[in-house]
Amino acid sequence: MTTESEQALKKRKIEKETQPTNMAHEILPVYAAGSDAAFGDYKIKYQESIKDTSKYWGDLAKTELDWFAPFTHVQNGSFEDGSVAWFLNGKLNTCYNAVDRWCLPGDNYRGTDVALRWEGDEAGDVREITFEELLKKVSKIANALKSQGVKKGDVVTMYMPMIPEIAMTMLACARIGAVHSVIFAGFSADAIAERIRSSGSKWLVTADGGKRGGRALPLKKICDTAIAKEICHGIVEKVFVFEHHGEAVGGVHMVEGRDVAFDELIAAQRPYCPCEWMDSEDNLFILYTSGSTGRPKGVLHTTGGYTLFAKHTTATSFDIRRNDVYACVADAGWITGHTYIVYGPLLNGCSTFMFESTPMYPDNGRYWDMVQRHKISIFYTAPTAIRALMRFGDEIPNKYDLSSLRILGTVGEPINPEAWRWYYEVIGKKNCSVVDTYWQTETGGHIITNLPSTTPMKPGSCTLPFYGIDTVVLDPQTGKEIEGNGVEGVLAIRQPWPGMTRSCLGDHERYLTVYMKPYPGYYFPGDGCRRDEDGFYWITGRVDDVLNVSGHRIGTAEVESALVGHPAVSQAAVVGFPHAIKGEAICCYTTLTVGYEESEELLKELKMAIRTSIGPFASPDIICPTPGLPLTRSGKIMRRILRKIASGEIDQLGDTTTLADPSVVDVLIKKMSEKR
Ligand code: PRX
């Protein structure tokens, strides 16, 4: 039996599937990455890994992780009731594996190697921290948190700039068994408040201020506004405030008894803190992400499985080695930062690079200047950044020595072939593998990706599944597996893997509804896909109401709820449309409450309502007030039509005769043509 919401989800999926997929039928070249033998080995090893996933992951868990007490069973539980568990009864600590392991005497010792290399907003403002220094600083932060009452299992919210202390605090939480909940520093006070309410987090770690692209970020002030919201009333006990860029925001006000000058408290601590013995299935962190409803969900990751998956995917997808200068230029506030800035590289005993600024500051050559100065060898970014930079031409990257680069990575959305080629040719000089890593917050790490020097590359395709990831294509309507190649449907995963999310914090039912129930027996990531004639995967985009704007995941329902929160809006329907740089942009159709008229002022207010509710990164490109929306006779909004109109594909509207009032379509087309 499926519930009404599941049926609605499936219906939306089917509706979206009928959209043509841009890249599907383009004939593209295949780029060799390595020898046929290497690719042959991958295929054999992959088949073995999915034939017996317990053996594959169990063997790795024993060799790759240090355990305080061994696990008794590799895996148990199933997708159906969300009882999946890995490395049962084993005891370990993620921070120990990422930091201590490299500082203790013995074969693993790398204590004097650089662990964190940071470049601030201003070019050349650099900090380097060795593994030994990291162990001491993380221990001190852990002791400081403990001294204020933070305990194993407590949720610690973090709203931080991109400074080494964000990674250190995450590691400190892992060390004492506190569950970090990092909120990307572009989210608004309302969004912070909602996440604090939802997790009941008593602890908040922030900084006085940050700077990005020369602009001040008043982080502490935003936190104060969040905590003052009614929904947060009485929840937050302590706010730990790092000093970073206070002068940029004119200093901060500290609330007595609640706010703690964190650097002072940390300085007074002992530089060693014992690690909590965590069960494999103890919570490591939550990360809020958007879904089909208005409320973001707290995606939960646990200790043993996530740690192994983060380590193994980083080692394999990036072929990371001890002397690599590895740089993932994402923000630690997103899953990419969690797995591939903080945990993955450090778990491999390799240095990680943290970047506070933007690719455009002080000019459009910032990334390439950093590659040259730091001799970056592995560089990981998003298609939206590549598209934004390629607009400025080849001369800018050509001014820099990029010969240190060995591997280039991309993540966040399908990369268009033009951007892929620019990345490969102009940045990588045809000498680097470009790894197109497909994954999501919920998967913990890469699940489909080419492997460097191994998998042939097809621009726009994330190619083939990672070891131990049993991918299938399902018929969206019947839920049956589609065998063979040259097929299209929705992506699903047939067997559990260690890095998968275990639940949504406080709402296991929602977890089941979103990921497990749409196709019983499978994990459903929410993406459409095509498997081409060679068996390579092409992600065709989300099949639910989730947008991907500049690689940021935004639920249409969240934007709609921000709009209808404004008294002028009686109804809102939000859709995405293709955008040359962002990949997808936001278009909001709104009907106005009687008594309100469309004006520049009102449009500005509505935009501001979205920025206030979610954050500036969710700003819409188009707001289109309209006298009516295309409704079916049963009152449902036909988003398919709205998407087509927003995309300017008015010759592909399909059947509009089932609408309660088909004339509304012409009105919308006219309105939108004025908006462009
Ligand atoms: O639609 C897929 C797209 O981004 C979604 C996951 O978003 P999020 O949880 O925010 O994580 C982003 C970073 C992993 C996916 O469901 N996506 C991510 N990477 C790719 C991608 N689509 C195509 N190709 C990719 N490489």
PDB file of N, CA, C and O and ligand atoms in Angstrom, residues 335-336 411-414 436-441 527 539 542 548 553, ligand 1:
ATOM      1  N   ILE A 335      27.605  19.104   2.294  1.00  0.00           N
ATOM      2  CA  ILE A 335      28.139  17.749   2.437  1.00  0.00           C
ATOM      3  C   ILE A 335      29.489  17.608   1.725  1.00  0.00           C
ATOM      4  O   ILE A 335      30.366  16.885   2.191  1.00  0.00           O
ATOM      5  N   THR A 336      29.660  18.300   0.601  1.00  0.00           N
ATOM      6  CA  THR A 336      30.936  18.196  -0.113  1.00  0.00           C
ATOM      7  C   THR A 336      32.076  18.598   0.814  1.00  0.00           C
ATOM      8  O   THR A 336      33.135  17.965   0.838  1.00  0.00           O
ATOM      9  N   VAL A 411      31.404  18.232  -9.166  1.00  0.00           N
ATOM     10  CA  VAL A 411      30.303  17.725  -8.343  1.00  0.00           C
ATOM     11  C   VAL A 411      29.167  18.728  -8.286  1.00  0.00           C
ATOM     12  O   VAL A 411      29.388  19.922  -8.388  1.00  0.00           O
ATOM     13  N   GLY A 412      27.967  18.219  -8.113  1.00  0.00           N
ATOM     14  CA  GLY A 412      26.836  19.089  -7.794  1.00  0.00           C
ATOM     15  C   GLY A 412      25.719  19.048  -8.802  1.00  0.00           C
ATOM     16  O   GLY A 412      24.563  19.246  -8.468  1.00  0.00           O
ATOM     17  N   GLU A 413      26.051  18.808 -10.060  1.00  0.00           N
ATOM     18  CA  GLU A 413      25.038  18.753 -11.115  1.00  0.00           C
ATOM     19  C   GLU A 413      25.718  18.139 -12.338  1.00  0.00           C
ATOM     20  O   GLU A 413      26.953  18.059 -12.383  1.00  0.00           O
ATOM     21  N   PRO A 414      24.945  17.741 -13.314  1.00  0.00           N
ATOM     22  CA  PRO A 414      25.598  17.224 -14.518  1.00  0.00           C
ATOM     23  C   PRO A 414      26.428  18.350 -15.140  1.00  0.00           C
ATOM     24  O   PRO A 414      25.982  19.488 -15.198  1.00  0.00           O
ATOM     25  N   ASP A 436      33.942  13.026 -12.630  1.00  0.00           N
ATOM     26  CA  ASP A 436      32.588  13.571 -12.459  1.00  0.00           C
ATOM     27  C   ASP A 436      31.911  12.730 -11.387  1.00  0.00           C
ATOM     28  O   ASP A 436      31.473  11.614 -11.629  1.00  0.00           O
ATOM     29  N   THR A 437      31.862  13.310 -10.183  1.00  0.00           N
ATOM     30  CA  THR A 437      31.411  12.539  -9.028  1.00  0.00           C
ATOM     31  C   THR A 437      29.937  12.797  -8.756  1.00  0.00           C
ATOM     32  O   THR A 437      29.549  13.902  -8.396  1.00  0.00           O
ATOM     33  N   TYR A 438      29.124  11.778  -8.898  1.00  0.00           N
ATOM     34  CA  TYR A 438      27.698  11.906  -8.591  1.00  0.00           C
ATOM     35  C   TYR A 438      27.436  11.348  -7.201  1.00  0.00           C
ATOM     36  O   TYR A 438      27.823  10.213  -6.894  1.00  0.00           O
ATOM     37  N   TRP A 439      26.760  12.138  -6.405  1.00  0.00           N
ATOM     38  CA  TRP A 439      26.366  11.693  -5.059  1.00  0.00           C
ATOM     39  C   TRP A 439      25.459  12.738  -4.471  1.00  0.00           C
ATOM     40  O   TRP A 439      25.067  13.678  -5.151  1.00  0.00           O
ATOM     41  N   GLN A 440      25.119  12.606  -3.199  1.00  0.00           N
ATOM     42  CA  GLN A 440      24.244  13.584  -2.549  1.00  0.00           C
ATOM     43  C   GLN A 440      24.454  13.523  -1.034  1.00  0.00           C
ATOM     44  O   GLN A 440      25.107  12.601  -0.530  1.00  0.00           O
ATOM     45  N   THR A 441      23.882  14.500  -0.345  1.00  0.00           N
ATOM     46  CA  THR A 441      24.022  14.578   1.110  1.00  0.00           C
ATOM     47  C   THR A 441      23.745  13.219   1.752  1.00  0.00           C
ATOM     48  O   THR A 441      24.453  12.777   2.649  1.00  0.00           O
ATOM     49  N   ASP A 527      16.737  11.063  -8.409  1.00  0.00           N
ATOM     50  CA  ASP A 527      17.244  11.530  -9.704  1.00  0.00           C
ATOM     51  C   ASP A 527      16.822  10.600 -10.841  1.00  0.00           C
ATOM     52  O   ASP A 527      16.749   9.383 -10.662  1.00  0.00           O
ATOM     53  N   ILE A 539      23.106  11.411 -15.403  1.00  0.00           N
ATOM     54  CA  ILE A 539      22.055  11.885 -14.500  1.00  0.00           C
ATOM     55  C   ILE A 539      21.241  12.931 -15.257  1.00  0.00           C
ATOM     56  O   ILE A 539      21.801  13.895 -15.794  1.00  0.00           O
ATOM     57  N   ARG A 542      16.813  16.029 -11.041  1.00  0.00           N
ATOM     58  CA  ARG A 542      15.872  15.631  -9.986  1.00  0.00           C
ATOM     59  C   ARG A 542      14.501  15.327 -10.589  1.00  0.00           C
ATOM     60  O   ARG A 542      14.066  16.006 -11.513  1.00  0.00           O
ATOM     61  N   ASN A 548      18.163  22.689  -8.357  1.00  0.00           N
ATOM     62  CA  ASN A 548      19.615  22.676  -8.158  1.00  0.00           C
ATOM     63  C   ASN A 548      20.156  23.977  -8.754  1.00  0.00           C
ATOM     64  O   ASN A 548      20.392  24.078  -9.947  1.00  0.00           O
ATOM     65  N   ARG A 553      21.015  22.863  -3.385  1.00  0.00           N
ATOM     66  CA  ARG A 553      19.747  22.168  -3.456  1.00  0.00           C
ATOM     67  C   ARG A 553      18.673  22.985  -2.742  1.00  0.00           C
ATOM     68  O   ARG A 553      18.828  23.303  -1.568  1.00  0.00           O
TER      69      ARG A 553
HETATM   70  O1  PRX B   1      20.596  15.822  -8.441  1.00  0.00           O
HETATM   71  C1  PRX B   1      21.843  15.340  -8.009  1.00  0.00           C
HETATM   72  C2  PRX B   1      22.846  16.481  -8.045  1.00  0.00           C
HETATM   73  O2  PRX B   1      22.829  17.059  -6.749  1.00  0.00           O
HETATM   74  C3  PRX B   1      21.931  16.331  -5.896  1.00  0.00           C
HETATM   75  C4  PRX B   1      22.489  16.239  -4.505  1.00  0.00           C
HETATM   76  O3  PRX B   1      22.560  17.497  -3.924  1.00  0.00           O
HETATM   77  P1  PRX B   1      23.229  17.673  -2.501  1.00  0.00           P
HETATM   78  O4  PRX B   1      22.652  16.686  -1.544  1.00  0.00           O
HETATM   79  O5  PRX B   1      23.124  19.102  -2.141  1.00  0.00           O
HETATM   80  O6  PRX B   1      24.725  17.278  -2.706  1.00  0.00           O
HETATM   81  C5  PRX B   1      25.521  18.002  -3.599  1.00  0.00           C
HETATM   82  C6  PRX B   1      26.933  17.506  -3.532  1.00  0.00           C
HETATM   83  C7  PRX B   1      27.090  16.049  -3.595  1.00  0.00           C
HETATM   84  C8  PRX B   1      21.803  14.981  -6.544  1.00  0.00           C
HETATM   85  O7  PRX B   1      20.630  14.310  -6.134  1.00  0.00           O
HETATM   86  N1  PRX B   1      24.222  16.028  -8.356  1.00  0.00           N
HETATM   87  C9  PRX B   1      25.268  15.992  -7.517  1.00  0.00           C
HETATM   88  N2  PRX B   1      26.387  15.619  -8.177  1.00  0.00           N
HETATM   89  C10 PRX B   1      26.045  15.397  -9.452  1.00  0.00           C
HETATM   90  C11 PRX B   1      24.661  15.650  -9.579  1.00  0.00           C
HETATM   91  N3  PRX B   1      24.023  15.480 -10.741  1.00  0.00           N
HETATM   92  C12 PRX B   1      24.740  15.065 -11.806  1.00  0.00           C
HETATM   93  N4  PRX B   1      26.067  14.829 -11.778  1.00  0.00           N
HETATM   94  C13 PRX B   1      26.770  14.982 -10.627  1.00  0.00           C
HETATM   95  N5  PRX B   1      28.078  14.750 -10.615  1.00  0.00           N
END
